[in-house]
CSV table of C-alpha atoms and ligand atoms in Angstrom, one decimal:
chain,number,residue,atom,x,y,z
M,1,UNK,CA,78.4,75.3,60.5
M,2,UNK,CA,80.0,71.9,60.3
M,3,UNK,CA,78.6,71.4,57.2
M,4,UNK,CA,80.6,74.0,55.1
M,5,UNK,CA,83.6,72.3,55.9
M,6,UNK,CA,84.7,70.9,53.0
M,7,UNK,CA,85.3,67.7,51.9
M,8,UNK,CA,88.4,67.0,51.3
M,9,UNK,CA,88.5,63.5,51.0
M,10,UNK,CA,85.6,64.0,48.5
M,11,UNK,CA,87.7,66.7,46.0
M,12,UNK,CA,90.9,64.4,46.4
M,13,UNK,CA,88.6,61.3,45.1
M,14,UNK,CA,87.8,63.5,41.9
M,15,UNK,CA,90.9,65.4,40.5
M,16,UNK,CA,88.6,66.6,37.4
M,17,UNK,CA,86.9,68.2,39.4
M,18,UNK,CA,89.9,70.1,40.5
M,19,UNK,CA,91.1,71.2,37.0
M,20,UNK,CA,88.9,72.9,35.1
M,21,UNK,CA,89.7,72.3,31.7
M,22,UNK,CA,89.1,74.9,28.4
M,23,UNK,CA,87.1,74.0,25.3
M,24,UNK,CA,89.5,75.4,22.6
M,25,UNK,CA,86.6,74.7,20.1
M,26,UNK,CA,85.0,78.6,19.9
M,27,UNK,CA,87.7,80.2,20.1
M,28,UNK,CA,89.2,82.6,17.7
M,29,UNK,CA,92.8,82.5,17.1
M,30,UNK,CA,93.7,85.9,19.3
M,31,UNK,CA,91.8,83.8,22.2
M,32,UNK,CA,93.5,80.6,21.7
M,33,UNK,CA,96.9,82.5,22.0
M,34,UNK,CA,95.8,84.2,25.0
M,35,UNK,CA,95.2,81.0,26.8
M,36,UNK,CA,98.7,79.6,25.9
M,37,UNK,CA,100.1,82.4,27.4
M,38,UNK,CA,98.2,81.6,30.5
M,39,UNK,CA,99.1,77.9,30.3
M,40,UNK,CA,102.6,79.3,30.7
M,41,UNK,CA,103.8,79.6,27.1
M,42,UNK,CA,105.9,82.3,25.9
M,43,UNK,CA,103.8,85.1,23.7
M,44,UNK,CA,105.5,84.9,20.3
M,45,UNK,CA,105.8,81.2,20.4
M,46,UNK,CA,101.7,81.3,21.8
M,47,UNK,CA,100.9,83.5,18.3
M,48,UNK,CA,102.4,80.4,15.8
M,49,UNK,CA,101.2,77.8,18.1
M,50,UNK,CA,97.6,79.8,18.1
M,51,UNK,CA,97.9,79.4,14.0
M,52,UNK,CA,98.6,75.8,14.3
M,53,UNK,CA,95.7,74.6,16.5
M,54,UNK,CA,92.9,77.0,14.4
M,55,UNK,CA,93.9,74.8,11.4
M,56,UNK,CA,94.2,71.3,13.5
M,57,UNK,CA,90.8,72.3,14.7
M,58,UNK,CA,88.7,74.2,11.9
M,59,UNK,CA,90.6,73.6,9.0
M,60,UNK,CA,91.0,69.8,9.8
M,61,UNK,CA,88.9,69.1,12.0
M,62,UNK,CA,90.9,66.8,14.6
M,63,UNK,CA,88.8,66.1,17.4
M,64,UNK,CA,92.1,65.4,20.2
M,65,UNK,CA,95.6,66.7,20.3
M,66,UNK,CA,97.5,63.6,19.2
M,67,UNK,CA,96.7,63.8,15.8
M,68,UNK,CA,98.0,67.1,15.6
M,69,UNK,CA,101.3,65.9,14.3
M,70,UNK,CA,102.9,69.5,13.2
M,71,UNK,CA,102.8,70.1,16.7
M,72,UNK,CA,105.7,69.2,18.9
M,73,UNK,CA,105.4,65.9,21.1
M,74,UNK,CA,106.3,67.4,24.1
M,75,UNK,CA,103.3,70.7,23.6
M,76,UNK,CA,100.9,67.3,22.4
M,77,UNK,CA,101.5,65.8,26.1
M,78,UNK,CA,101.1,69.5,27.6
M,79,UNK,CA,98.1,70.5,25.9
M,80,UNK,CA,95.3,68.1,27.3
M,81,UNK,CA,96.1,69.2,31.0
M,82,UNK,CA,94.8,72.5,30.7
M,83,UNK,CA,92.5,71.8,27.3
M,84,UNK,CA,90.1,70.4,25.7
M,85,UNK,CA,89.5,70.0,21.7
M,86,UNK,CA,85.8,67.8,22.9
M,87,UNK,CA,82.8,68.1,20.8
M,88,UNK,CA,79.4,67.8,22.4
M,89,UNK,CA,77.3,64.5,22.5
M,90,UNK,CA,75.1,63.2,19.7
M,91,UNK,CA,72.5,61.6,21.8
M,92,UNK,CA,70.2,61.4,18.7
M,93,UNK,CA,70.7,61.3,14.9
M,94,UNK,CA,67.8,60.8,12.7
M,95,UNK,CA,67.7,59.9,8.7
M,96,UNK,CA,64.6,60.8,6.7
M,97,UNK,CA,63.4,59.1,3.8
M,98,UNK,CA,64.7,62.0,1.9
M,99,UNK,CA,68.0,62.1,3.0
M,100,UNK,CA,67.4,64.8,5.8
M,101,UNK,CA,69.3,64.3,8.6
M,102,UNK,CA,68.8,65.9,12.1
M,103,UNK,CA,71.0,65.6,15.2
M,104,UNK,CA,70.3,66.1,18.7
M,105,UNK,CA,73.5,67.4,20.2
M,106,UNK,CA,73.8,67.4,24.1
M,107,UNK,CA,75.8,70.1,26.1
M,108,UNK,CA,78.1,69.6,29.1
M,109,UNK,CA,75.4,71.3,31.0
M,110,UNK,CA,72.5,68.6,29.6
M,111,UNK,CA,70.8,71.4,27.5
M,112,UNK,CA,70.1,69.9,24.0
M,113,UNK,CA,69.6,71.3,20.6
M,114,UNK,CA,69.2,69.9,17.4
M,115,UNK,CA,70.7,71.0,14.0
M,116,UNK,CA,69.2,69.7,10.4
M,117,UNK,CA,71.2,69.1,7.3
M,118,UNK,CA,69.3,69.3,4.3
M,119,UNK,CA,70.9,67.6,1.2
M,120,UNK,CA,70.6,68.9,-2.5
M,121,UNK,CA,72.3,67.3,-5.6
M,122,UNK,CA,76.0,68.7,-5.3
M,123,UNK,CA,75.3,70.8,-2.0
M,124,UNK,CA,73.2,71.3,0.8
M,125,UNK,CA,72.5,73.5,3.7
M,126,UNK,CA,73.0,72.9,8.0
M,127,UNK,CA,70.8,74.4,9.6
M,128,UNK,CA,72.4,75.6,13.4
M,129,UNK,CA,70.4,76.4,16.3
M,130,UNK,CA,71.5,79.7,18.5
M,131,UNK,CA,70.0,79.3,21.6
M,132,UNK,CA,68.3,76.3,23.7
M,133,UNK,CA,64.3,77.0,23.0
M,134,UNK,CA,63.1,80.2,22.3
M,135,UNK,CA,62.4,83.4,24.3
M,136,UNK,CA,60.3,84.3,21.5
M,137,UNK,CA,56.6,82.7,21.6
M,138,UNK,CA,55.8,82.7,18.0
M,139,UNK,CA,52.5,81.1,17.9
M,140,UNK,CA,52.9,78.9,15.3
M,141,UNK,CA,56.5,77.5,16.4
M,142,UNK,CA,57.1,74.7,18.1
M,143,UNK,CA,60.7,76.1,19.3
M,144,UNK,CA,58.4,79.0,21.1
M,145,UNK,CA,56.9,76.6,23.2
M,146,UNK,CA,59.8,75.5,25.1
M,147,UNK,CA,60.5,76.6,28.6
M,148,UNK,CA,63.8,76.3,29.0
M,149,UNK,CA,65.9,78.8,27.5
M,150,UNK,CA,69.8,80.0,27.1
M,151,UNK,CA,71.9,80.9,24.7
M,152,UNK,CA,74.4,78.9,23.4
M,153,UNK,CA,78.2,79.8,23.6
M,154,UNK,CA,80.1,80.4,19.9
M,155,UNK,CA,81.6,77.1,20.8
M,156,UNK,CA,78.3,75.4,21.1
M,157,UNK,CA,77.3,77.3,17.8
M,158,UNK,CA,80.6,76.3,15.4
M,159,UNK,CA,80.4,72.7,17.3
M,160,UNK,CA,77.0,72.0,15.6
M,161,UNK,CA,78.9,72.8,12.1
M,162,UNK,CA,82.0,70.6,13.5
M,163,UNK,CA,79.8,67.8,14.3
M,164,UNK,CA,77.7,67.6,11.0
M,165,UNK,CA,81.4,67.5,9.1
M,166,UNK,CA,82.1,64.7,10.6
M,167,UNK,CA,79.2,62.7,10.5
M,168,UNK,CA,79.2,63.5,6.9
M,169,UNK,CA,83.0,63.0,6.6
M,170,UNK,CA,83.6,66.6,5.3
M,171,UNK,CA,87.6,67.3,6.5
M,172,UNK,CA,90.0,68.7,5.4
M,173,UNK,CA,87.8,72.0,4.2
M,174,UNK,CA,86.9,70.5,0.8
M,175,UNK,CA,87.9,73.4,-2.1
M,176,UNK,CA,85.1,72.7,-4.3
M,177,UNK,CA,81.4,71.0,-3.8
M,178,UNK,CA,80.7,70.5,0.0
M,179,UNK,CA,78.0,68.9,1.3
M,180,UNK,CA,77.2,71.3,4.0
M,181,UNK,CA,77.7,74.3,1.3
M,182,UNK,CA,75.6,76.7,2.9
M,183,UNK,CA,74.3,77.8,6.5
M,184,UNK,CA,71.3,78.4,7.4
M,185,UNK,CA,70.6,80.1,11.2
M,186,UNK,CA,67.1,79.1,10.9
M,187,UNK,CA,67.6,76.1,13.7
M,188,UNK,CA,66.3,76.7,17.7
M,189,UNK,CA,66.2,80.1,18.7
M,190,UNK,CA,66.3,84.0,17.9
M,191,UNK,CA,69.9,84.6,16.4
M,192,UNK,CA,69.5,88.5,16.9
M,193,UNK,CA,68.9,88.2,21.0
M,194,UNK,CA,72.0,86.2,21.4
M,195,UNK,CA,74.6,88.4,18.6
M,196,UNK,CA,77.6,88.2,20.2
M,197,UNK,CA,77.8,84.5,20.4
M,198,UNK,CA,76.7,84.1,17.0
M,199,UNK,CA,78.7,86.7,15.5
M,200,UNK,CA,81.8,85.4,16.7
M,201,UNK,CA,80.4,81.8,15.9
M,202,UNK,CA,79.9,83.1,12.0
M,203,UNK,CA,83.2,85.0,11.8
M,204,UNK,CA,84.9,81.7,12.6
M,205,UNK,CA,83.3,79.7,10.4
M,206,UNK,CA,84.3,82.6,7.3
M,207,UNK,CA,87.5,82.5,9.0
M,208,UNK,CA,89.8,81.3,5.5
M,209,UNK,CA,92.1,79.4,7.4
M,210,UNK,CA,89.4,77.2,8.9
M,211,UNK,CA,86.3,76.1,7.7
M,212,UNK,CA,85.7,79.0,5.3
M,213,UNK,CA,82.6,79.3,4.1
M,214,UNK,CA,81.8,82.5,2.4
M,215,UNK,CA,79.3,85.1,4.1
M,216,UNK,CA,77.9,84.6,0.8
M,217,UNK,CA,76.6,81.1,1.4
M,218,UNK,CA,75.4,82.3,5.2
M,219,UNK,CA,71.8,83.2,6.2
M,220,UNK,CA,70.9,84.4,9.5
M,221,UNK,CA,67.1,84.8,10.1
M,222,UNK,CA,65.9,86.6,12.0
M,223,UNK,CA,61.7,87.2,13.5
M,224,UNK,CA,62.5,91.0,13.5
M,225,UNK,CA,65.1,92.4,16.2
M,226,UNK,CA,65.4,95.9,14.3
M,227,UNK,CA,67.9,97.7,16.3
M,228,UNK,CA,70.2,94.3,15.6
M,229,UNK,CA,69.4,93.9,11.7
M,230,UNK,CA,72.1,96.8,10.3
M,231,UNK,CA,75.0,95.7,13.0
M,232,UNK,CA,75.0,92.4,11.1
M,233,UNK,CA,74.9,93.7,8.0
M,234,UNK,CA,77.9,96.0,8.8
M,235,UNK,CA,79.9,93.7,10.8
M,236,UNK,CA,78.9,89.9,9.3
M,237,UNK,CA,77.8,90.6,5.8
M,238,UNK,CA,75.6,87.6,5.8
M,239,UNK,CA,72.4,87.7,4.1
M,240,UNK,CA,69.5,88.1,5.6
M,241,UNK,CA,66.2,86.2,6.2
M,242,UNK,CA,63.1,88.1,7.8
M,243,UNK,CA,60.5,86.1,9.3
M,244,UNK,CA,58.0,88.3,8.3
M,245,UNK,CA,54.6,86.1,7.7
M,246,UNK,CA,51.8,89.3,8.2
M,247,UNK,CA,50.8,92.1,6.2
M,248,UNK,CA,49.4,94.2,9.0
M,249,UNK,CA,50.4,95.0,12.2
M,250,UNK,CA,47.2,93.1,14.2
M,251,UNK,CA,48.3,89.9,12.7
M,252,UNK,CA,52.2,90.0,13.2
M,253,UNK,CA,51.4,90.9,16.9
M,254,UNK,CA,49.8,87.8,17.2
M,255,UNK,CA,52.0,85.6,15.2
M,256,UNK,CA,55.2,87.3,15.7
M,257,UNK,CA,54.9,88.9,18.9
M,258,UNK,CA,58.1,90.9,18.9
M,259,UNK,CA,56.1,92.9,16.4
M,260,UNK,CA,54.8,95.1,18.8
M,261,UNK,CA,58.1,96.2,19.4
M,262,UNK,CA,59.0,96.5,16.3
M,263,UNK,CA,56.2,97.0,14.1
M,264,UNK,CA,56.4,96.1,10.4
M,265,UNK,CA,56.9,99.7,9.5
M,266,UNK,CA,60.7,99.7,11.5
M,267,UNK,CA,61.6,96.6,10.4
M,268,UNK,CA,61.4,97.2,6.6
M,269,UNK,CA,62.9,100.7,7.1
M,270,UNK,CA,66.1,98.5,8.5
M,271,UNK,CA,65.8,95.9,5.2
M,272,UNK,CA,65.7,99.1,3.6
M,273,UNK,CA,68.5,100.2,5.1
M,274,UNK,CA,70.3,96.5,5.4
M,275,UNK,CA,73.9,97.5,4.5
M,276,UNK,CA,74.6,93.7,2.7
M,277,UNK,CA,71.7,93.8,0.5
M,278,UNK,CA,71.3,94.4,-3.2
M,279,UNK,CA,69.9,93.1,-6.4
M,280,UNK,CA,72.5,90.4,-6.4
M,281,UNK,CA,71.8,89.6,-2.7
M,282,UNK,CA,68.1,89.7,-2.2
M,283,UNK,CA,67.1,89.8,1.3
M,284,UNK,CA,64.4,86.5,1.6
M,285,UNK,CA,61.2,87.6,3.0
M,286,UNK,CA,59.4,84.3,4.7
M,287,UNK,CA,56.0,83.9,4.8
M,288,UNK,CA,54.3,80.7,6.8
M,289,UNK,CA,51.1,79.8,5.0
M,290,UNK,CA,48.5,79.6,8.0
M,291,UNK,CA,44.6,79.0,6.6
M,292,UNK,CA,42.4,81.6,7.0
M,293,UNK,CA,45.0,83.8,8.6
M,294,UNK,CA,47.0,85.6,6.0
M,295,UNK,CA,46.6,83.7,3.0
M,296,UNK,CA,44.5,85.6,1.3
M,297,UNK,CA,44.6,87.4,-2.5
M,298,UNK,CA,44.3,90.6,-0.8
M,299,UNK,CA,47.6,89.9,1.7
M,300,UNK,CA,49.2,88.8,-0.9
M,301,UNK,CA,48.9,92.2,-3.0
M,302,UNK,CA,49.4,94.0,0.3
M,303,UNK,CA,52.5,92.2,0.8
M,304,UNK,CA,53.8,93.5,-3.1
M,305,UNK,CA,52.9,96.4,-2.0
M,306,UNK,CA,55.1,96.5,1.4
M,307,UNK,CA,58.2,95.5,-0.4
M,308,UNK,CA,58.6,98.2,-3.1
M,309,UNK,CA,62.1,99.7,-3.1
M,310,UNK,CA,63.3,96.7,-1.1
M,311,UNK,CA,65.5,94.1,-3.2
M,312,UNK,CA,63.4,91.2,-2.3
M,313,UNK,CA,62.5,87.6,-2.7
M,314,UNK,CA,59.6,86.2,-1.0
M,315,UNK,CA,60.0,82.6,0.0
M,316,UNK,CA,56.4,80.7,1.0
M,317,UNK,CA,56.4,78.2,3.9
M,318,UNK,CA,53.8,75.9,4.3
M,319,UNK,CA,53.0,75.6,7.7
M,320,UNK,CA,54.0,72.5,9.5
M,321,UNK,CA,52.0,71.0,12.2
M,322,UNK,CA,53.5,69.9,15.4
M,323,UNK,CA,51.2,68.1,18.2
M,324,UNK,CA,49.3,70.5,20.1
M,325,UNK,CA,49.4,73.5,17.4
M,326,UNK,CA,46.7,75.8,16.8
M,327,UNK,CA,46.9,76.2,12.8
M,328,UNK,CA,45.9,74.7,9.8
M,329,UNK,CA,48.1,74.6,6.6
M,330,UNK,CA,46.6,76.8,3.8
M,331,UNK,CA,45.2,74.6,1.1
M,332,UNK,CA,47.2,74.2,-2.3
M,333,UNK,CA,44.9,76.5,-4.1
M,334,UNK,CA,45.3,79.0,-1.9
M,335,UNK,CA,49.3,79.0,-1.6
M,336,UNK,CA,49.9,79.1,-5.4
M,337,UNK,CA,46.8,81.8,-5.8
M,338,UNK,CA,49.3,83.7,-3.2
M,339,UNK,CA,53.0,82.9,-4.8
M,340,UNK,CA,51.1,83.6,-8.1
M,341,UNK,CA,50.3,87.4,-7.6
M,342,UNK,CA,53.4,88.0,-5.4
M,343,UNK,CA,55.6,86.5,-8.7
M,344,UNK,CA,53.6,88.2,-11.3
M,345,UNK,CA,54.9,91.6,-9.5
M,346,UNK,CA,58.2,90.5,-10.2
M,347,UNK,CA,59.0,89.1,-6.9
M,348,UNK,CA,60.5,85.4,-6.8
M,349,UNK,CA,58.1,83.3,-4.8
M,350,UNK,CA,58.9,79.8,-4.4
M,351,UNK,CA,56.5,77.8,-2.2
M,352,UNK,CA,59.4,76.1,0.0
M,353,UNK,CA,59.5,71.6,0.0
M,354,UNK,CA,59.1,70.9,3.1
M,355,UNK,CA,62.0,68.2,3.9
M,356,UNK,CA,62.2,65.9,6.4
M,357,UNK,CA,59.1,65.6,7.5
M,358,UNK,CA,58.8,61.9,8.8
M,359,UNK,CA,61.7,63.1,11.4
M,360,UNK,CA,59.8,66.2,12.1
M,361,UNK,CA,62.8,68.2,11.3
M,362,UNK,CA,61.1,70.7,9.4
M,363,UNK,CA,60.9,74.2,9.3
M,364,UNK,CA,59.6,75.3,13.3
M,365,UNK,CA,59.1,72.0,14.6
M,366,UNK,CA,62.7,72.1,16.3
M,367,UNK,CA,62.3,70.9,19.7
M,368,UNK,CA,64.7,68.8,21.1
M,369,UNK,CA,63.1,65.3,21.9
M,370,UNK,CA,64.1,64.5,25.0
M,371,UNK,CA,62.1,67.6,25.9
M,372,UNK,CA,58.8,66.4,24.1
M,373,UNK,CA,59.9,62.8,26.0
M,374,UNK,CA,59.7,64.4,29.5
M,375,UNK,CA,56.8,66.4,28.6
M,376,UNK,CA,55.0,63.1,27.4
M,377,UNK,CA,56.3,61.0,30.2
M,378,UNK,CA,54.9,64.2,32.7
M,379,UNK,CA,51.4,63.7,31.0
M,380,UNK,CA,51.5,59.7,31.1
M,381,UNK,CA,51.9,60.1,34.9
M,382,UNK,CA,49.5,63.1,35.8
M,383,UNK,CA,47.0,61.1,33.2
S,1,SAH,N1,64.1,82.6,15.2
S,1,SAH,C1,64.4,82.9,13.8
S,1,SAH,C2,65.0,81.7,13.1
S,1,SAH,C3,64.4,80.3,13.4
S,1,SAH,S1,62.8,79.8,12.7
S,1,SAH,C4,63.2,83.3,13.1
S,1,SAH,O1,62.1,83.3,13.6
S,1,SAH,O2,63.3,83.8,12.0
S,1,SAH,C5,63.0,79.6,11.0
S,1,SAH,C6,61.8,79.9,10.2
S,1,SAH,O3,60.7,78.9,10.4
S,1,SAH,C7,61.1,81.2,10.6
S,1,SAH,O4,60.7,81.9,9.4
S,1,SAH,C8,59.9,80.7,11.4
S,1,SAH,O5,59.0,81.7,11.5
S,1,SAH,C9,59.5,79.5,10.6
S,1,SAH,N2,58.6,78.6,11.3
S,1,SAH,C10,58.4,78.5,12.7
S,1,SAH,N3,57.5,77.6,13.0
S,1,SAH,C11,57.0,77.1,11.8
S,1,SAH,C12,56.0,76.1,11.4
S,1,SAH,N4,55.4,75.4,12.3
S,1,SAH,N5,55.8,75.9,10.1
S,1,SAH,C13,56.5,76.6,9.2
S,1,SAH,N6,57.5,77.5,9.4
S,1,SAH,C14,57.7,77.8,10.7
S,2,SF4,FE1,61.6,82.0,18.2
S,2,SF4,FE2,61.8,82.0,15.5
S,2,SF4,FE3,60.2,80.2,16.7
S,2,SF4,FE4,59.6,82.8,16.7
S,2,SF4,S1,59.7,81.5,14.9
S,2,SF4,S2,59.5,81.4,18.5
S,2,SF4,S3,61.6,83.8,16.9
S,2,SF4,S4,62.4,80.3,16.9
């Protein structure tokens, strides 16, 4: 039993071990004020100081306590010994040609995901992973392929906004154009099987005090978890984004596999029923163009057919290769034959640029790199 004695010597050689320090970066105001109270502060005084540190962190984005100069010196000295304001490690951040940038973002734990900012004229959209890989195994998606899977905390979720602000220089919480003007939960992962943490993520980020970004300007997509879809719509209000890329249900099962779970008829009785939809807000039905698979004239009229009655607009992803994927990209012809019948039924169809290619940061070839590098450096030695 000697050896469950424990080290003391060892512990006293590493006081960080000993105090366990909380990320306030995640939390929502009520929580922050909470854990003043516990750090010994009384619980009015806790509430203002709560106010204070949500704009420090959300609104300005300060990134360690002494630049928080409305708060008092002595609370400034107090506040590092029981927390932390830390963002998570860039190990990677990559620049296309085309102005695309994609960071790979490292958690305490060593998990990585990576999060894509995709730049327009006077805007641009971040796109935010939800969870480390994918317990989803879409057969087209690179994300699907990984092994490793968790979900990621609402911290981990917000830090991937807070980090792309300040690699693009965007505190205070600009008023007018912003350069990450939209978000996109398109990034690593299946935002519907990890809710909680994303909802509270989102309600953050809408929070008007703090980085406020309008549910207007948020997407969540999602590859069809229908009992989540009208809990979102009720309690977020973000629009929605259905990964929907079959007509029938034999294809989705194969492509989307959740499908035969939730078959195509239950998930567009919930975009039916989606409580943040209307004309004005269109919920964006994506489509992956796969060769051969469902690209055909007659998909494309079954596919008019399955959205009658739903305010929809269909958006057309060509399909990007990642090594070791089974598909093959449907030829020009046959993606504007496709976005050509769906758009002459009244539906908007835009066949979707595909941006950042050179950095493969496009659309499901998220897979953090230091996971292709061990995968790579595990075939070098077993070749
Ligand atoms: N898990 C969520 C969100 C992340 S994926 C979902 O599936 O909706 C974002 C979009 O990229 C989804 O529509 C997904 O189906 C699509 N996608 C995945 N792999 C792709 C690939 N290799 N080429 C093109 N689109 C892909
Ligand atoms: Fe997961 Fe979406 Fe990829 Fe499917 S497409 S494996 S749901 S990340």
């Amino acid at each position: 039993m000697e050896h469950l004695i424990p080290d003391v010597e060892a512990v006293d050689r590493q006081p960080e071990l000993l105090a366990i320090r909380k990320n306030l970066v995640g939390m929502t105001r009520k929580e922050i004020a909470a854990a003043l109270v516990e750090a010994g502060e009384a619980e009015k005084a806790a509430k203002m100081r709560a106010r204070q540190l949500f704009h420090w962190l959300y609104y300005r984005g300060a990134d360690n306590f002494d630049d928080m100069t409305s708060i008092s010196k002595e609370l400034r000295a107090k506040l590092p010994e029981h927390f932390t304001v830390d963002r998570p490690e860039i190990t990677n951040l990559q620049e296309s040609v085309d102005g695309t940038r994609k960071w790979l973002v490292k958690f305490p734990d060593g998990q990585e995901v990576e999060s894509v900012h995709i730049p327009e004229e006077d805007r641009g959209a971040l796109c935010v992973s939800s969870q480390v890989g994918c317990t989803l195994t879409c057969s087209f998606c690179h994300t699907g392929t990984m092994k490793l899977v968790r979900n990621l905390t609402a911290g981990e979720i917000v830090s991937q906004m807070m980090i792309a602000r300040d690699t693009l220089g965007e505190w205070p919480s600009p008023k007018g154009n912003r350069m990450i003007s939209n978000i996109v939960m398109m990034g690593m992962g299946e935002p519907l099987l990890n809710y909680e943490n994303v909802a509270k993520a989102l309600n953050i980020v809408m929070d008007g005090e703090g980085i406020s970004l309008s549910k207007r300007r948020i997407t969540l997509s999602t590859s069809g978890v229908v009992p989540k879809i009208h809990q979102c719509g009720e309690e977020l209000g973000v629009n929605l984004a259905i990964s929907l890329h079959a007509v029938t249900d034999d294809v989705r099962d194969i492509l989307v596999p959740i499908n035969k779970r939730y078959p195509i008829k239950e998930l567009l009785q919930a975009c039916r029923d989606y409580p943040a939809s209307n004309n004005a807000r269109r919920i964006t039905f994506e489509y992956v163009m796969l060769n051969g698979i469902n690209d055909s004239p007659a998909d494309a009229r079954e596919l008019v057919r399955l959205l009658k009655g739903i305010p929809a607009k269909v958006n057309l992803i060509p399909f990007n290769p990642w090594p070791g994927s089974n598909y093959i990209c449907s030829s020009n012809n046959a993606i504007h034959r496709f976005a050509k019948i769906v758009n002459d039924a009244g539906y908007s169809s835009p066949v979707r640029v595909s941006r950042g290619q050179d950095i493969m940061a496009a659309c499901g070839q998220l897979k953090s790199a230091s996971t292709k590098e061990r995968a790579s450096a595990r075939r070098t030695a077993n070749a």
